Each structure stands twice: as structure tokens, then as C-alpha cells.
XYZ file of C-alpha atoms in Angstrom:
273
model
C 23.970 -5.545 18.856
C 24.783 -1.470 19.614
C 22.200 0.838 18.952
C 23.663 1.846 15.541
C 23.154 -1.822 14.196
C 19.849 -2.526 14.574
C 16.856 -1.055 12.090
C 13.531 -0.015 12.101
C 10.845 -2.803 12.849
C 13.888 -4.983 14.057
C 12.781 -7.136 16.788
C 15.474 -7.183 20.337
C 15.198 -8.467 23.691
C 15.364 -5.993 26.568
C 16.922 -7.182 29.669
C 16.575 -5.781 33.313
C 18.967 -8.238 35.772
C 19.332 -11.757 35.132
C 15.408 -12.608 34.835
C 13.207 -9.566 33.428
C 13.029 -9.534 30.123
C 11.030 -8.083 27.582
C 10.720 -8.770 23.875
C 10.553 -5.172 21.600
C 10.193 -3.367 18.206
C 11.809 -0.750 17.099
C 9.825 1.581 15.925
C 9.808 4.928 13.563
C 10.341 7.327 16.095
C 13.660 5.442 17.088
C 11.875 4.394 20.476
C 11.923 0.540 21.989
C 8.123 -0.001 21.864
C 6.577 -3.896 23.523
C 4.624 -6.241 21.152
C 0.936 -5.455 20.142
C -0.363 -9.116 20.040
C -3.347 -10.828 21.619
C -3.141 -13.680 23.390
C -4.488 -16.325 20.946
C -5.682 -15.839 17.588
C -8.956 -16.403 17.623
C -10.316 -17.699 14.339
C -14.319 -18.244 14.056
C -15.553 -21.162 14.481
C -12.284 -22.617 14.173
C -9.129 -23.422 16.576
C -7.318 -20.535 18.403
C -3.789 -20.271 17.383
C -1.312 -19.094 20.847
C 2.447 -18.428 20.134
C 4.284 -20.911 21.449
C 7.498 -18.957 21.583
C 9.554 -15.551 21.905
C 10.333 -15.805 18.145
C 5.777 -16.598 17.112
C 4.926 -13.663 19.126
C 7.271 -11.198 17.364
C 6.417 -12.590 13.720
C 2.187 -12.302 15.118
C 3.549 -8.667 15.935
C 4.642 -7.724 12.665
C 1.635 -9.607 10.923
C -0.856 -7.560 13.057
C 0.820 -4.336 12.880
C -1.115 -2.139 10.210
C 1.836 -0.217 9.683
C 4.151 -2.474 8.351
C 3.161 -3.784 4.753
C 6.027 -6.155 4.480
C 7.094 -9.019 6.380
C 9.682 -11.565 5.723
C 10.473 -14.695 7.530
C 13.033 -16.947 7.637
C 12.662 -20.525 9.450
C 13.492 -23.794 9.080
C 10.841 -26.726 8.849
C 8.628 -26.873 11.328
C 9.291 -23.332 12.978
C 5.271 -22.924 12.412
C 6.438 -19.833 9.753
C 3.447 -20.965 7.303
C 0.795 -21.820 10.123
C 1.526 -18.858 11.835
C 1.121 -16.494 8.751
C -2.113 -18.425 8.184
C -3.568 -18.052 11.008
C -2.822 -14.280 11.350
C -3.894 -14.145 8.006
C -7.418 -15.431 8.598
C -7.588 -13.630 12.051
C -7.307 -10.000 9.823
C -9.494 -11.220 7.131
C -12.461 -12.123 9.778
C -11.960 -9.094 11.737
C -12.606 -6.960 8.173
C -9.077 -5.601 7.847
C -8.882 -7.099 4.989
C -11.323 -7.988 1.882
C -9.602 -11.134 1.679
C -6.966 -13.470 2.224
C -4.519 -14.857 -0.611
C -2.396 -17.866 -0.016
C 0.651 -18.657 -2.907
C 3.417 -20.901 -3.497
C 5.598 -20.794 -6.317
C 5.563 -24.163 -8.127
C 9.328 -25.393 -8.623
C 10.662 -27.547 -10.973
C 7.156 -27.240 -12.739
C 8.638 -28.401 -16.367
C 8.071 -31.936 -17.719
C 6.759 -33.281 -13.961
C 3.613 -31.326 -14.165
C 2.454 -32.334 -17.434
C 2.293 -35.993 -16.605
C -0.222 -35.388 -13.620
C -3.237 -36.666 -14.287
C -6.174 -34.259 -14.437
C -7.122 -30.892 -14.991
C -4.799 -27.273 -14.207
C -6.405 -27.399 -10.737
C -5.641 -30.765 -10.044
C -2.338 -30.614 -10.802
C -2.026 -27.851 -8.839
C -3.396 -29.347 -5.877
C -0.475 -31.545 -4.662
C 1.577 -28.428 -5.220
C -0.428 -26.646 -2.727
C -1.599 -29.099 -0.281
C 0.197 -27.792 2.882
C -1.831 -24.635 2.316
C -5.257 -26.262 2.803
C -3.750 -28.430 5.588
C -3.135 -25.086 7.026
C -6.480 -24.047 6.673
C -7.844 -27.591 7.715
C -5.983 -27.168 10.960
C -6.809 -24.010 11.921
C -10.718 -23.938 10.615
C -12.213 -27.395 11.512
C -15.090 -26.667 14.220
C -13.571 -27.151 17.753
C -16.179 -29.226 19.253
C -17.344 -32.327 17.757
C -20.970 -31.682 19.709
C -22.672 -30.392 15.890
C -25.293 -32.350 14.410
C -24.070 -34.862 12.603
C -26.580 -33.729 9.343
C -24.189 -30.831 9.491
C -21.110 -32.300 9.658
C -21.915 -35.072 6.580
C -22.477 -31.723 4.153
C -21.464 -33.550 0.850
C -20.938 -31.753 -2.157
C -21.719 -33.056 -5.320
C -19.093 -34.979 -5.597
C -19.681 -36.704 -2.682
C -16.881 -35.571 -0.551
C -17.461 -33.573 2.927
C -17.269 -30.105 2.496
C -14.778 -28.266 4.155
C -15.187 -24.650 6.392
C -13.185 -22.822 4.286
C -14.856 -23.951 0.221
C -17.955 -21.366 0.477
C -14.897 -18.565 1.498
C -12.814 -19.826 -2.029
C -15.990 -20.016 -4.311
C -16.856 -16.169 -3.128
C -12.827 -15.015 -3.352
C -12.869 -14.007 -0.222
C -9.953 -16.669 0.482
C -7.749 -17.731 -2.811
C -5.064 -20.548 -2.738
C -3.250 -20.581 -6.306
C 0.023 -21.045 -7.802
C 2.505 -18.286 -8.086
C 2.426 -18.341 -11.978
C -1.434 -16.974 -11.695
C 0.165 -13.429 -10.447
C 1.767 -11.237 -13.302
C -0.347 -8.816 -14.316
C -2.648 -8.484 -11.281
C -3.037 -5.653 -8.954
C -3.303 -7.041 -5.647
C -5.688 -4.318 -3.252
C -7.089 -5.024 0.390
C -5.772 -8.646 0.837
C -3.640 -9.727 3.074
C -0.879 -12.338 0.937
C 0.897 -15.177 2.104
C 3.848 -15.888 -0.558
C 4.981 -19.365 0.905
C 8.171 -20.871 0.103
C 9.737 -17.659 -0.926
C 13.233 -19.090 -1.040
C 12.019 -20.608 -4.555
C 11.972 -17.160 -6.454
C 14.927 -15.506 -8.468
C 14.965 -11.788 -7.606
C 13.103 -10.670 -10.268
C 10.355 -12.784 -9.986
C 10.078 -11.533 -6.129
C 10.019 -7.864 -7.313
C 6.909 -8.751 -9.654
C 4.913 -9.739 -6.569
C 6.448 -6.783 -4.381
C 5.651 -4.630 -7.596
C 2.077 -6.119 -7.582
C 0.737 -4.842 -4.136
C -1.801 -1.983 -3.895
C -2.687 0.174 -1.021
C -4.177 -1.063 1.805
C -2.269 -4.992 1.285
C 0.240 -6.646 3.144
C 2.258 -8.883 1.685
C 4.179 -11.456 3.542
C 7.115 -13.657 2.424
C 7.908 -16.751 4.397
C 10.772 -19.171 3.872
C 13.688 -21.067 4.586
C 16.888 -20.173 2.883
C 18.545 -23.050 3.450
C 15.974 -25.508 1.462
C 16.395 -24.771 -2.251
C 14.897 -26.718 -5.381
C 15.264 -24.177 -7.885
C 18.715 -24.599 -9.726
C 18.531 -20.375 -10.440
C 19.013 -19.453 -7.313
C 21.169 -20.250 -4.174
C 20.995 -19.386 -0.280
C 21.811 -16.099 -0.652
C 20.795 -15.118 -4.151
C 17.142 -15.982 -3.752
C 14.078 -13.577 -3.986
C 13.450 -13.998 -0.222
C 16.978 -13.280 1.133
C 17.055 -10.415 -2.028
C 13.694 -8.873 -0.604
C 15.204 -8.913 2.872
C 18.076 -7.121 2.442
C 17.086 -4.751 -0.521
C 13.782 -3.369 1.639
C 15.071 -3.792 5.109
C 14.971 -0.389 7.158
C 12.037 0.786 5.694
C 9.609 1.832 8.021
C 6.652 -0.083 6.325
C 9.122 -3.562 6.096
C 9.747 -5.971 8.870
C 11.724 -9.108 9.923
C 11.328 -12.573 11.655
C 13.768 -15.303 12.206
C 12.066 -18.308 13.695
C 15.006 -20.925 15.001
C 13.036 -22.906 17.322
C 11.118 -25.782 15.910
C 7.567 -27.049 17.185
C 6.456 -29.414 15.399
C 8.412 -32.492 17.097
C 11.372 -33.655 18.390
C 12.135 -35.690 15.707
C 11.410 -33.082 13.146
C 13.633 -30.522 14.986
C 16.568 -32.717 14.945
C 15.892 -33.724 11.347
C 16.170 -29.827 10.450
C 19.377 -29.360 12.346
C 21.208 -32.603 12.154
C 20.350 -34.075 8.384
């Protein structure tokens, strides 16, 4: 794209002959400035997270960069757009940037399907919001296997194994809840991971854009193209909405991830069905 085209925080690709390249932001001084990103993420205890291509290590840009208090990205299943976002996430929360780490969903098509789930408000939240905490499972189970075994068979009283991340969601320090939980709330010092952002009508998006305090970051991850929610279509959604409404501010940023790693077969499922 020329010069003229391209916005603050956008992301290019500088080229120098046929082979150097070099991936950049934009930044508010109108000067090309190279990515600010480690070369894992290092979570505690847990599995380091390394971007595993051109399109990860500009998203782990934006997500780092204190700077920029919005980021939206688009990407199609198994991108790594949610597991990315995580993992930065939880990288900023243990390195204190952060007092905590919220993870959200909005919960489509909620109606008469929810009410027949068995159980208590959590529990019919949970199936709602299990990709989350296999998120968290991946990224926070201990890398070696060497442990005690005592330590490893913590039960809770329930019975079932305790995982790394409950004694971080019983002190708030990490939440996972359902969108619906939000109105009202003043978000400050957390770093929010709105999931599935294609789900929201415009308005709801503003009330969680509306909600953030100083000091948050608040970061909206999607895929435009995979819509339950009869409301809203590709390009009316509150993801696409946030996009283009805030784009070009200097505190807003944007991601499209197009290459998929999670398989093969689930790359060619996105493109081909």
C-alpha cells in the first residue's frame, strides 16, 4: 500500500532486494519502527509459547506494547488468535504489568439451550467457556513430568486434580466468565481477552470498550467470517465495528492472522468447507 494508506500501529513488511525483509509498526511519530517481542513467552512454571509465524509475532507486538490499549484480531480457526492472546496475556500478568488477567466470551444463542443444562450458573457456563481453560491447560501444565507424584495427585475436595491455574481464579488474579457478567463494571489494571468478538452487535462491543479504565488493555479476537448470532453479519458485527470505528488511533492496533497452525486438516477445513 502507498504511504498515505496505511495508519498508525499498522503492521507492513519492509523489503531490501529479493531476500531481506523485515516485519514493522508504524508508529506515532510517522516512523517505520521493528517489532518489540521476545523470543518465547515464557510463562512460569508452564510451557513457553514462540510465534510460529510473521503474522504471531506482529499480534505478540501489539499485545506487549504498553502503548497501545486496543488490539483487534481477525483469524480464522486455528490461526492460534485465542492461544496467542492467552499466552501474552499471562506473560504480562506474571511479569506485574498487570493486576490480573480476564478471559470472556460472549455466550450466543444463550435463550432456551441454556436453561436445559443441567447444574448450577457456573456449570452451565462451563461448556460455554471450555476453550478458555484448554488455553490455560496448554500453556500452564508443568513442563517436566520429573515432580513428585504427591504433588501432582493434589485433589480437591471433590476429588478431581487440581489444576495450575484454580489458586490464581479463587484469588481473582485470573477470571474466566461469560460476557453477560460485564455491564456495570469498571475494568482497571487487567489485561482482557474478549474472545469470539464476531458474536457482539455494536453496541454491546462499545459497553466493553466503554468499560476499560486506565492502565487496561483490552483485546478483541475473532473471526468475521464464523457468525451464530442472527443480529449481526460479517461486516456489521462489534469486532469488524470496533475495527474500523477506532482504527488510527494511536493507542488502537490491528492483526490479521491468515495462516493456520493447528493442522493440515484443520487449515483446509477453514479454507475449503
Amino acid at each position: 500500500p502507498r504511504r498515505k494508506e496505511i495508519v498508525l500501529n499498522q503492521y507492513v513488511l519492509l523489503k531490501a532486494g529479493e531476500k531481506q525483509t523485515m516485519p514493522a509498526r508504524l508508529d506515532a511519530n510517522g516512523t517505520f519502527v521493528r517489532l518489540q517481542i521476545p523470543e518465547v513467552l515464557r510463562i512460569p512454571d508452564g510451557h513457553h509459547l514462540k510465534p510460529l509465524n510473521l503474522g504471531q509475532k506482529c499480534l505478540i507486538d501489539a499485545l506487549l506494547n504498553p502503548e497501545i490499549s486496543l488490539v483487534t484480531c481477525y483469524g480464522q480457526a486455528g490461526t492460534g488468535k485465542t492461544l496467542v492472546a492467552v499466552a501474552a496475556g499471562l506473560h504480562e500478568m506474571f511479569n506485574r504489568r498487570y493486576n490480573g488477567l480476564t478471559i470472556s466470551r460472549p455466550v450466543v444463542s444463550m435463550g432456551d439451550q441454556l436453561g436445559f443444562l443441567p447444574g448450577s450458573l457456573d456449570d452451565k457456563m462451563k461448556p460455554w467457556l471450555q476453550p478458555i481453560y484448554d488455553a490455560l491447560d496448554l500453556l500452564m501444565q508443568p513442563v517436566t513430568q520429573q515432580a513428585p507424584r504427591r504433588k501432582q495427585k493434589k485433589e480437591n475436595v471433590g476429588g478431581t486434580v487440581s489444576k495450575p491455574y484454580d489458586e490464581l481464579i479463587e484469588r481473582g488474579v485470573i477470571e474466566i466468565e461469560a460476557l453477560c457478567y460485564i455491564r456495570g463494571r469498571s475494568i482497571p489494571n487487567r489485561f482482557f481477552i474478549l474472545d469470539e468478538a464476531q458474536q457482539l452487535t455494536p453496541q454491546e462491543a462499545k459497553t466493553v470498550v466503554t468499560r476499560m479504565s486506565r492502565g487496561s488493555k483490552l483485546v478483541l479476537v475473532g473471526d468475521p467470517a464464523q457468525i451464530d448470532n442472527p443480529y449481526v453479519d460479517s461486516r456489521s458485527n462489534g469486532l469488524v465495528f470496533t475495527r474500523n470505528r477506532l482504527k488510527g488511533q494511536p493507542f488502537t492496533a490491528h492483526v490479521t492472522l491468515s495462516r493456520g497452525e493447528r493442522s493440515p486438516l484443520a487449515e483446509a477445513g477453514a479454507h475449503l468447507m
